[in-house]
mmCIF file of C-alpha atoms in Angstrom:
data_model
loop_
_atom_site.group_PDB
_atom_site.id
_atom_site.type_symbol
_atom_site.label_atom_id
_atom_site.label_comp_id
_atom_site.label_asym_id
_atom_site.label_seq_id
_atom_site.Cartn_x
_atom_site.Cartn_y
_atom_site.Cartn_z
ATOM 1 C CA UNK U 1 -63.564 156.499 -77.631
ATOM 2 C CA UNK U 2 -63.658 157.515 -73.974
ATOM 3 C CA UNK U 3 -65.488 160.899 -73.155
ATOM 4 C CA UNK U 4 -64.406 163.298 -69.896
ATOM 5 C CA UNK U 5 -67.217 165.148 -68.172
ATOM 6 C CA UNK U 6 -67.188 167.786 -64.978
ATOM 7 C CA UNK U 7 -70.691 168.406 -63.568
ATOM 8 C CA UNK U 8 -70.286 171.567 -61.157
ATOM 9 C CA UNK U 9 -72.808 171.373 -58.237
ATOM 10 C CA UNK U 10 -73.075 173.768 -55.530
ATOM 11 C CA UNK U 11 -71.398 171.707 -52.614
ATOM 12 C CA UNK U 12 -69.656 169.081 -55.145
ATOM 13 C CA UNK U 13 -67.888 168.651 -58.424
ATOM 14 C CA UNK U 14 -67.321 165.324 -60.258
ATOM 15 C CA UNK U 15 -65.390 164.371 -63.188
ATOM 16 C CA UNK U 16 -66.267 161.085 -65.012
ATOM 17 C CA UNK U 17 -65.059 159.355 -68.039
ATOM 18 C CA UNK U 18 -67.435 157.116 -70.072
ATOM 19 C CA UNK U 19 -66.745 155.021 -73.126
ATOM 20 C CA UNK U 20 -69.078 154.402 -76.006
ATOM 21 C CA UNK U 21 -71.922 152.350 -73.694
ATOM 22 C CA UNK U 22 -72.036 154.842 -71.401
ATOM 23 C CA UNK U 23 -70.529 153.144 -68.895
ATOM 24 C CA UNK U 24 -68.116 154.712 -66.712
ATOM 25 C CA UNK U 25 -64.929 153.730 -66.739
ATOM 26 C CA UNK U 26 -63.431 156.405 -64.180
ATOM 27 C CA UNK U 27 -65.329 158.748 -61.446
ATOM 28 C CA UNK U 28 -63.910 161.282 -58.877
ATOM 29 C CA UNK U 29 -65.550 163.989 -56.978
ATOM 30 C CA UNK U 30 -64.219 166.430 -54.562
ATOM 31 C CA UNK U 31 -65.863 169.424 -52.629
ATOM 32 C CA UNK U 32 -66.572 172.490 -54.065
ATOM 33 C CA UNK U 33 -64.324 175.079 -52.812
ATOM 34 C CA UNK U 34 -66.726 177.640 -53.364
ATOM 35 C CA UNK U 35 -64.191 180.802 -54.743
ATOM 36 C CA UNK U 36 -63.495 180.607 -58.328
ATOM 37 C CA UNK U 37 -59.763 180.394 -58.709
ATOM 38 C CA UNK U 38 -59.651 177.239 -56.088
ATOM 39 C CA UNK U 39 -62.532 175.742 -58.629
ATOM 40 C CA UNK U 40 -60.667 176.155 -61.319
ATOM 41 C CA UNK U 41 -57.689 174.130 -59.825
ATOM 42 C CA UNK U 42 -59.837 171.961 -58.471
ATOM 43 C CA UNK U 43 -61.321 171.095 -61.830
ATOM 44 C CA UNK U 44 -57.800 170.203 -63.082
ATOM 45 C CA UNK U 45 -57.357 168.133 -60.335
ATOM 46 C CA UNK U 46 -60.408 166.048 -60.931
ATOM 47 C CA UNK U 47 -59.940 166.199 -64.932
ATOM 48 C CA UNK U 48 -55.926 164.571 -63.833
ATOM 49 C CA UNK U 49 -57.326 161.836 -61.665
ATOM 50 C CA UNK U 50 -60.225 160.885 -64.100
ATOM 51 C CA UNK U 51 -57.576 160.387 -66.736
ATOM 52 C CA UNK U 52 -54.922 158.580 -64.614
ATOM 53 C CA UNK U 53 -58.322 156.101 -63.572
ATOM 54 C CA UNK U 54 -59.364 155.705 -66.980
ATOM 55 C CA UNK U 55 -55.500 154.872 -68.465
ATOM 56 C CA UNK U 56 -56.868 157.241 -71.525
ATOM 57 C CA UNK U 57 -56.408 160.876 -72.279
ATOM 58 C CA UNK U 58 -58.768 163.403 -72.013
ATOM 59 C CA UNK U 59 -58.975 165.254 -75.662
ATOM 60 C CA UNK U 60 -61.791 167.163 -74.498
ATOM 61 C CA UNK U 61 -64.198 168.537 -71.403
ATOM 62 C CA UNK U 62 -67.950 168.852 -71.212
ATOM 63 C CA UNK U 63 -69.150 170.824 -68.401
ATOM 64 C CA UNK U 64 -72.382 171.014 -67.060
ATOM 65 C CA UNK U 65 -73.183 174.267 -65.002
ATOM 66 C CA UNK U 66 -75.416 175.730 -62.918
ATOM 67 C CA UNK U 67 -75.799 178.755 -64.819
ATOM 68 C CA UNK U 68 -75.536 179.670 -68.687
ATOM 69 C CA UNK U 69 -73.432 181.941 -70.694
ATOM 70 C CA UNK U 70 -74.867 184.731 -72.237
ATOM 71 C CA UNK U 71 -74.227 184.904 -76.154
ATOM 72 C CA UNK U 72 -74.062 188.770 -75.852
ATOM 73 C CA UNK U 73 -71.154 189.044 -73.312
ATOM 74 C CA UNK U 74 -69.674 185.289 -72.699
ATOM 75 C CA UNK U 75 -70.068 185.570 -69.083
ATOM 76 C CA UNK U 76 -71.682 183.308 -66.874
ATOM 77 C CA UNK U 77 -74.702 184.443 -65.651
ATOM 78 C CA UNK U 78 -77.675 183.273 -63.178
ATOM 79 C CA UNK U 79 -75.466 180.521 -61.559
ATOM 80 C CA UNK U 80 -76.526 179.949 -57.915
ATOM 81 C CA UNK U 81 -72.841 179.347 -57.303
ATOM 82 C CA UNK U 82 -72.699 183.138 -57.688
ATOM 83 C CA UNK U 83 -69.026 183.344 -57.638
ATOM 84 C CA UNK U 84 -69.075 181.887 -61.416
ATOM 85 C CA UNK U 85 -71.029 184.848 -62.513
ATOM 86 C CA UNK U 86 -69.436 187.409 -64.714
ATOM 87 C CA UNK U 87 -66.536 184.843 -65.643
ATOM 88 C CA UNK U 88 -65.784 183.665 -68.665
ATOM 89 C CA UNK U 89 -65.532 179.971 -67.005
ATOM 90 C CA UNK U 90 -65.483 177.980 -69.759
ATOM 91 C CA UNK U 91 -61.991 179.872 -71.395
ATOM 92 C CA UNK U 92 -60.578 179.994 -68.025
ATOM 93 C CA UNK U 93 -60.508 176.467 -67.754
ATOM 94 C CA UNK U 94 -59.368 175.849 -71.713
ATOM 95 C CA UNK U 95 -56.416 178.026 -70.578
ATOM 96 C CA UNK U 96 -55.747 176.191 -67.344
ATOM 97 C CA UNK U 97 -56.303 172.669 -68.579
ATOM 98 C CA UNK U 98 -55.155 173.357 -72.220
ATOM 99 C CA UNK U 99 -58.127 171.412 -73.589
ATOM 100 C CA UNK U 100 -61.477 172.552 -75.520
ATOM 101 C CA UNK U 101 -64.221 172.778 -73.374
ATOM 102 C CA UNK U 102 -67.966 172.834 -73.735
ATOM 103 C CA UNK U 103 -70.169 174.211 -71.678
ATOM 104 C CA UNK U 104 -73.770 174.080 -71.136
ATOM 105 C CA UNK U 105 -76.616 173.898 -68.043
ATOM 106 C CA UNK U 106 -76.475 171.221 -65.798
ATOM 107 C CA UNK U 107 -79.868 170.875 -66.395
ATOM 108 C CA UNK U 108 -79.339 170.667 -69.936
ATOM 109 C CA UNK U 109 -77.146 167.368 -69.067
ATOM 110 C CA UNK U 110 -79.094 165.946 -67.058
ATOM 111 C CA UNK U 111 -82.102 165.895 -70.349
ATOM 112 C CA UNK U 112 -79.307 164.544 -72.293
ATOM 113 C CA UNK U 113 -77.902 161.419 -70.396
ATOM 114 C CA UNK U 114 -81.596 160.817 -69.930
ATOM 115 C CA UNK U 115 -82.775 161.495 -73.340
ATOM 116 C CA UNK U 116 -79.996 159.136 -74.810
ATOM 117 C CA UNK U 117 -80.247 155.766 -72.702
ATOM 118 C CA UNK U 118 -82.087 156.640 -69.410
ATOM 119 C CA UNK U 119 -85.934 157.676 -68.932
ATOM 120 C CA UNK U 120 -86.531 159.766 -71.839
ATOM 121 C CA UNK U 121 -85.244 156.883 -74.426
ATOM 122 C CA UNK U 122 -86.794 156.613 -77.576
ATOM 123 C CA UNK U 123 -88.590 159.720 -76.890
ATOM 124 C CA UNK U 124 -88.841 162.690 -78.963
ATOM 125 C CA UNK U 125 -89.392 165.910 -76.767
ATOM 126 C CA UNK U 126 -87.934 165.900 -73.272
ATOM 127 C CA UNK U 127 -88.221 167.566 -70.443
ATOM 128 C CA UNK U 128 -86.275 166.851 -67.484
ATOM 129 C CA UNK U 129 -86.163 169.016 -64.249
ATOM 130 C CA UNK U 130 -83.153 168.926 -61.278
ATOM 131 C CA UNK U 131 -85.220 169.075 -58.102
ATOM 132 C CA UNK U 132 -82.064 169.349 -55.680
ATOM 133 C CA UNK U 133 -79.448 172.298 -53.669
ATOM 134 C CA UNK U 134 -81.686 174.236 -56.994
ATOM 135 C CA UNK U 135 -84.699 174.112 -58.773
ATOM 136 C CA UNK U 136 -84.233 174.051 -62.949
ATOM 137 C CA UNK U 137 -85.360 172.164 -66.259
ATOM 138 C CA UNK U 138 -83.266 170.975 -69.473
ATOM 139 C CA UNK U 139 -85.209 170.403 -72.825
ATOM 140 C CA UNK U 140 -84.211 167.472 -75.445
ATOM 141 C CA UNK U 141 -85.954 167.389 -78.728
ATOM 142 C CA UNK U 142 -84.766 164.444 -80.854
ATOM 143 C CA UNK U 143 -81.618 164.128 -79.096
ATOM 144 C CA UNK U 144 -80.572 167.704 -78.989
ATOM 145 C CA UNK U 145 -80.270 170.579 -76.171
ATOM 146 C CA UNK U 146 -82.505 173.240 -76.950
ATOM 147 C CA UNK U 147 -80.696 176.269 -75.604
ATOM 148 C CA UNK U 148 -82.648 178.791 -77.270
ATOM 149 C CA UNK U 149 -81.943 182.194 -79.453
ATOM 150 C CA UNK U 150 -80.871 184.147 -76.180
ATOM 151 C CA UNK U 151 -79.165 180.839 -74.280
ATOM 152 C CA UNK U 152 -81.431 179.865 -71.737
ATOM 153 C CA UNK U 153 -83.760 177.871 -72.217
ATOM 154 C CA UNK U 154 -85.279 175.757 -69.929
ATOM 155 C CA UNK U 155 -84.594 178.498 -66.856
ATOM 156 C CA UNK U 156 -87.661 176.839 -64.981
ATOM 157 C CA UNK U 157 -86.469 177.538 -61.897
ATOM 158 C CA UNK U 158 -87.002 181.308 -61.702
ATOM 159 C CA UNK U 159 -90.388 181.612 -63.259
ATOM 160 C CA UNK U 160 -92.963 182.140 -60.420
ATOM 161 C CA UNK U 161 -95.104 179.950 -58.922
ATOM 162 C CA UNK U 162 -98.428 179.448 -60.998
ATOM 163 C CA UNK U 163 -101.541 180.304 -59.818
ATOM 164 C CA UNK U 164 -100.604 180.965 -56.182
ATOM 165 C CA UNK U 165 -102.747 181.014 -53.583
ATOM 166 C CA UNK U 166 -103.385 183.921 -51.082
ATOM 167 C CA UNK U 167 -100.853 182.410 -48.568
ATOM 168 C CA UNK U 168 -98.142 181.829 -51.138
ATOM 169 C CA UNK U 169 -98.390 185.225 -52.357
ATOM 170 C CA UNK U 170 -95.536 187.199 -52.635
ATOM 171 C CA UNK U 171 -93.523 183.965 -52.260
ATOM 172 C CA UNK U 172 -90.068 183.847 -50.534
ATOM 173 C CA UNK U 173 -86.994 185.949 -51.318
ATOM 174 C CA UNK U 174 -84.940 184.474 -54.041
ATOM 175 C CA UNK U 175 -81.238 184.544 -54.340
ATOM 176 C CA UNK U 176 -81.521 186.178 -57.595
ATOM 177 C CA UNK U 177 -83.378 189.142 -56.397
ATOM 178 C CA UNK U 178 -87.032 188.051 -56.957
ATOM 179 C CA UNK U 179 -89.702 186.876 -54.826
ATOM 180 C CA UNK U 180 -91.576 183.411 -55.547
ATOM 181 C CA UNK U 181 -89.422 181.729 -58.163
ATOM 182 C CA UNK U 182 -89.964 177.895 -58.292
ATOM 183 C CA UNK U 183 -86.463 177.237 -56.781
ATOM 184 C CA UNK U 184 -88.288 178.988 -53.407
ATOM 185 C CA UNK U 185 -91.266 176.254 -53.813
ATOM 186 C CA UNK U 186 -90.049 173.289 -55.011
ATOM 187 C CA UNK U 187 -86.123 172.514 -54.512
ATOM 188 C CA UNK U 188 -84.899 170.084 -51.611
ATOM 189 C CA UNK U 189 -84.206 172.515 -48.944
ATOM 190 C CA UNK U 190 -88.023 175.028 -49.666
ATOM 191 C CA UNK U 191 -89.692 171.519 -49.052
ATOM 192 C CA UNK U 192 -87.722 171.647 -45.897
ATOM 193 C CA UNK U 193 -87.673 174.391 -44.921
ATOM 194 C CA UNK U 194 -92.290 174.412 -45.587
ATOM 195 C CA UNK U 195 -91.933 171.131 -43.334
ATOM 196 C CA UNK U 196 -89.966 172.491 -40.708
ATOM 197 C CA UNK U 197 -86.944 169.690 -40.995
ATOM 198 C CA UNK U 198 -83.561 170.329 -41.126
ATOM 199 C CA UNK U 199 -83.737 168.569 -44.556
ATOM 200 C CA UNK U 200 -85.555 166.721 -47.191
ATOM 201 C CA UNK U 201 -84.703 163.179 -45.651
ATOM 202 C CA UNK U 202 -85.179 164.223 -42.647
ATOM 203 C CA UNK U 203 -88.886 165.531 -43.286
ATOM 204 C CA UNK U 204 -89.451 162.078 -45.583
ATOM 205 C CA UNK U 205 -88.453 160.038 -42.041
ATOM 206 C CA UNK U 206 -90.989 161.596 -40.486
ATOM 207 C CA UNK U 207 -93.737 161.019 -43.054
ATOM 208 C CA UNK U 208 -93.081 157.360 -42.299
ATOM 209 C CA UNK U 209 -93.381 157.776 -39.159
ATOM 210 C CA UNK U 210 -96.578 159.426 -39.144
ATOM 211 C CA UNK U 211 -95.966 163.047 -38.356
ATOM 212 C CA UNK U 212 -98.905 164.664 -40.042
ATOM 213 C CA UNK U 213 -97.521 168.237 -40.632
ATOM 214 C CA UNK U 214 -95.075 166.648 -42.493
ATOM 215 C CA UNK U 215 -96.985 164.602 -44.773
ATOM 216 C CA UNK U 216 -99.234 167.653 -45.034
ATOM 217 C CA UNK U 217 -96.382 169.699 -46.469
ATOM 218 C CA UNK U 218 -96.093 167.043 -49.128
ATOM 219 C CA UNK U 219 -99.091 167.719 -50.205
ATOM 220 C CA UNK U 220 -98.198 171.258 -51.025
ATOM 221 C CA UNK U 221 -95.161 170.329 -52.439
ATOM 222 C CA UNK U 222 -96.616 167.855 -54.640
ATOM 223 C CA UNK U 223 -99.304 170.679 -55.756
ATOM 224 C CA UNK U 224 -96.890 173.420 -56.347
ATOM 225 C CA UNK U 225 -94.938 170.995 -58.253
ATOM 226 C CA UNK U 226 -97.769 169.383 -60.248
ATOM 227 C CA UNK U 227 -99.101 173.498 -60.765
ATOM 228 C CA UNK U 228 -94.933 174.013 -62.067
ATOM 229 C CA UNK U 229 -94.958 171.379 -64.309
ATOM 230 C CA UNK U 230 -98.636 171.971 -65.989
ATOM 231 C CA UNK U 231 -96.985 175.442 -67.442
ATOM 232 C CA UNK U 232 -94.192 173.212 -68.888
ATOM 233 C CA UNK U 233 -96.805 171.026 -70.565
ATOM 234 C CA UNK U 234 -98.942 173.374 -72.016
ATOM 235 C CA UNK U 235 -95.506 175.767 -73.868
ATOM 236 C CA UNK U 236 -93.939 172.419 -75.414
ATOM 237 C CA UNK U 237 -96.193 169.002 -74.532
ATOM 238 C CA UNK U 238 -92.936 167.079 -73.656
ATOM 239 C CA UNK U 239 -93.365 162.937 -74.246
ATOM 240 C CA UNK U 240 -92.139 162.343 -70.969
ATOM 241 C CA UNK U 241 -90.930 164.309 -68.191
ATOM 242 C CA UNK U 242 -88.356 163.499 -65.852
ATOM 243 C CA UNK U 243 -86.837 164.251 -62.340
ATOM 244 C CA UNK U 244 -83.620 164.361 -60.952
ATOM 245 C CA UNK U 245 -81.777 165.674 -57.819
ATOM 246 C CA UNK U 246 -82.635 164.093 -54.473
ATOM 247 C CA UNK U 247 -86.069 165.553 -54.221
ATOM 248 C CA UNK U 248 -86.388 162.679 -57.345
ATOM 249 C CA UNK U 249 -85.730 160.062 -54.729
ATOM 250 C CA UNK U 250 -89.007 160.527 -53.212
ATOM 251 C CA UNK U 251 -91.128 157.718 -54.874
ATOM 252 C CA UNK U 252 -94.447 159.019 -54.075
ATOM 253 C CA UNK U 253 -94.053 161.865 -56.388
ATOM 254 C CA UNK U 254 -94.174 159.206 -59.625
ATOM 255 C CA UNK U 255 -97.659 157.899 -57.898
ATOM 256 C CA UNK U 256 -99.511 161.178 -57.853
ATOM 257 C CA UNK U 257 -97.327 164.147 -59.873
ATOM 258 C CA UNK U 258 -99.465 163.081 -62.836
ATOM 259 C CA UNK U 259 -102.764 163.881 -61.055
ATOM 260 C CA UNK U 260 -101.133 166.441 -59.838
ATOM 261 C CA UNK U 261 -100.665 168.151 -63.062
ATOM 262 C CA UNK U 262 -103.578 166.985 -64.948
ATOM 263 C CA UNK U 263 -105.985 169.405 -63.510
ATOM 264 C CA UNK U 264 -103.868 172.735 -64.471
ATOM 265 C CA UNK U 265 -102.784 171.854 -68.159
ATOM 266 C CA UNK U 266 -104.868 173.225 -70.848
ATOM 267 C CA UNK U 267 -106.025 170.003 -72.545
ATOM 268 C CA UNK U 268 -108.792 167.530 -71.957
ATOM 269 C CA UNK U 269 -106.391 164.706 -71.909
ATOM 270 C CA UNK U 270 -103.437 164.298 -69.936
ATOM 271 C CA UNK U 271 -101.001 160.762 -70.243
ATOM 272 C CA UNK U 272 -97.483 161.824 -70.118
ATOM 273 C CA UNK U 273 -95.722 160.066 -67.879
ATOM 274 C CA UNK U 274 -93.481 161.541 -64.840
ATOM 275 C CA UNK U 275 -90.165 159.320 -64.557
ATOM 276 C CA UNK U 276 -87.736 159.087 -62.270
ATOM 277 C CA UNK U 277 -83.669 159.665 -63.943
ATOM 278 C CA UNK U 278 -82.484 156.263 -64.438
ATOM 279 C CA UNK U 279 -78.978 157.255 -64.257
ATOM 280 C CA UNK U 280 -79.646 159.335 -60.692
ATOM 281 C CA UNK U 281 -76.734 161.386 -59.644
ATOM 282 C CA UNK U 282 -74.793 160.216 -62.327
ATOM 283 C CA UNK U 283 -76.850 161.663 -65.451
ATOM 284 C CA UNK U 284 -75.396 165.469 -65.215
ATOM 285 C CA UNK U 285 -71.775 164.117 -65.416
ATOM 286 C CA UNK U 286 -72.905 161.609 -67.964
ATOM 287 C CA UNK U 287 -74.577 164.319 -70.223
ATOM 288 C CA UNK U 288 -71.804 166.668 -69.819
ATOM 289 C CA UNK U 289 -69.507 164.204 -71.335
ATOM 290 C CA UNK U 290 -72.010 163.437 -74.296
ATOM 291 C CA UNK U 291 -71.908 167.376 -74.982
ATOM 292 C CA UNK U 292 -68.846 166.152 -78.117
ATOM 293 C CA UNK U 293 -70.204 164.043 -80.496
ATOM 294 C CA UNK U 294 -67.957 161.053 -80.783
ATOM 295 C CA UNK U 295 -66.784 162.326 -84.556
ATOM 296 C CA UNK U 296 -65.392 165.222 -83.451
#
């Protein structure tokens, strides 16, 4: 059986199908348009060209979001691709593509994949956190999304900055109207932006190349995140804990995030291990294609 999966980032969207190893068997991306109606289309167009790749048909979607639908209205809300908020995204596309679609986090995908063959294997509680464009957190317990009574759980990313020191205090304007939220701290472009690079790589080029004020802003990244991820710890005590997005390309973080959080959890023992997404870039797509079970 061959599963079809859309993950919808902010400045891409990708359509894979993978059969029943996981391995992919077709994968397309094109640019997010960034208005609904031309997302929409563009969907289509990727679900058409993963089919046509994969020789099968594509029964139905799984689509992993950077948002969540609220169980009270079916709209999309909190997406940071704030044109998909207020739609009903996931009908809109059943019409368009006459398919069923399911929708969930991207987040939420990205524990999945993980959670079924990638770092959280074999584990029972996991947490895994996107660290990219965003800032937000998926939670797999025994191999299924926990999305919570009211629909979104695991909406890390807007909870403020623990403990914050005097200079971090009120904390940055957020695009959802607050000040502080994690995704100000701790996503690819606030570590950036704290460093004073035009981007993440760009700040990580100059670490090797000795520029101390950028190594020194890795420091307080890696506290602010290690400080983030202690809260997560002490509400559910994953069994592992994993990163993805391109701030999860920076190896150093799996060297010292677990010293990092140690200090700030509420325990006198701390051994869970921080892992980098085996399947990288390709676990939200992945999970959003696991999102039907295979009997269905």
């Amino acid at each position: 059986m061959i599963r079809f999966g859309i993950d919808f980032g902010g400045t891409k969207i990708e359509a894979a199908a993978i059969d029943e190893a996981g391995a992919f068997v077709a994968r397309v991306r094109k640019p997010n348009p960034g208005e609904y109606k031309a997302a929409l289309e563009v969907v289509a167009e990727l679900v058409a060209d993963a089919e046509a790749m994969a020789g099968a048909s594509c029964a139905r979607l799984g689509l992993g979001i950077p948002g969540s639908i609220s169980p009270r209205t079916g709209l999309i809300r909190n997406a940071n691709s704030v044109y998909l908020n207020g739609q009903r995204f996931g009908e809109d596309l059943e019409q368009r593509i006459a398919r069923p679609v399911r929708l969930t986090n991207d987040a939420n995908c990205l524990a999945l994949s993980e959670a079924a063959d990638g770092a959280g294997a074999g584990e029972g509680v996991v947490f895994a956190a996107i660290l990219g464009t965003g800032c937000g957190g998926g939670v797999v317990v025994d191999g299924k999304i926990i999305d919570g009574r009211n629909g979104f759980a695991g909406e890390w990313g807007h909870s403020p900055l623990p403990w914050p020191k005097p200079e971090e205090y009120p904390g940055p304007a957020c695009w959802c109207g607050r000040k502080g939220c994690l995704e100000t701290w701790i996503a690819g472009p606030s570590f950036a932006r704290d460093a004073g690079f035009p981007n993440g790589q760009a700040t990580m080029e100059a670490i090797a190349a000795g520029d101390a004020s950028a190594a020194a802003a890795l420091d307080r990244y890696v506290d602010r995140l290690g400080r983030a991820l202690a809260v997560v710890c002490d509400l559910i005590d994953p069994d592992v804990i994993v990163l993805g997005g391109g701030m999860s390309n920076v190896d150093i973080l799996y060297e010292r995030l677990q010293a990092a959080i140690a200090p700030h959890v509420f325990s006198d023992v701390f051994e869970t291990p921080v892992r980098k997404a085996i399947h990288g870039d390709s676990s939200g797509v992945r999970g959003a294609a696991w999102l039907w079970p295979q009997e269905i």
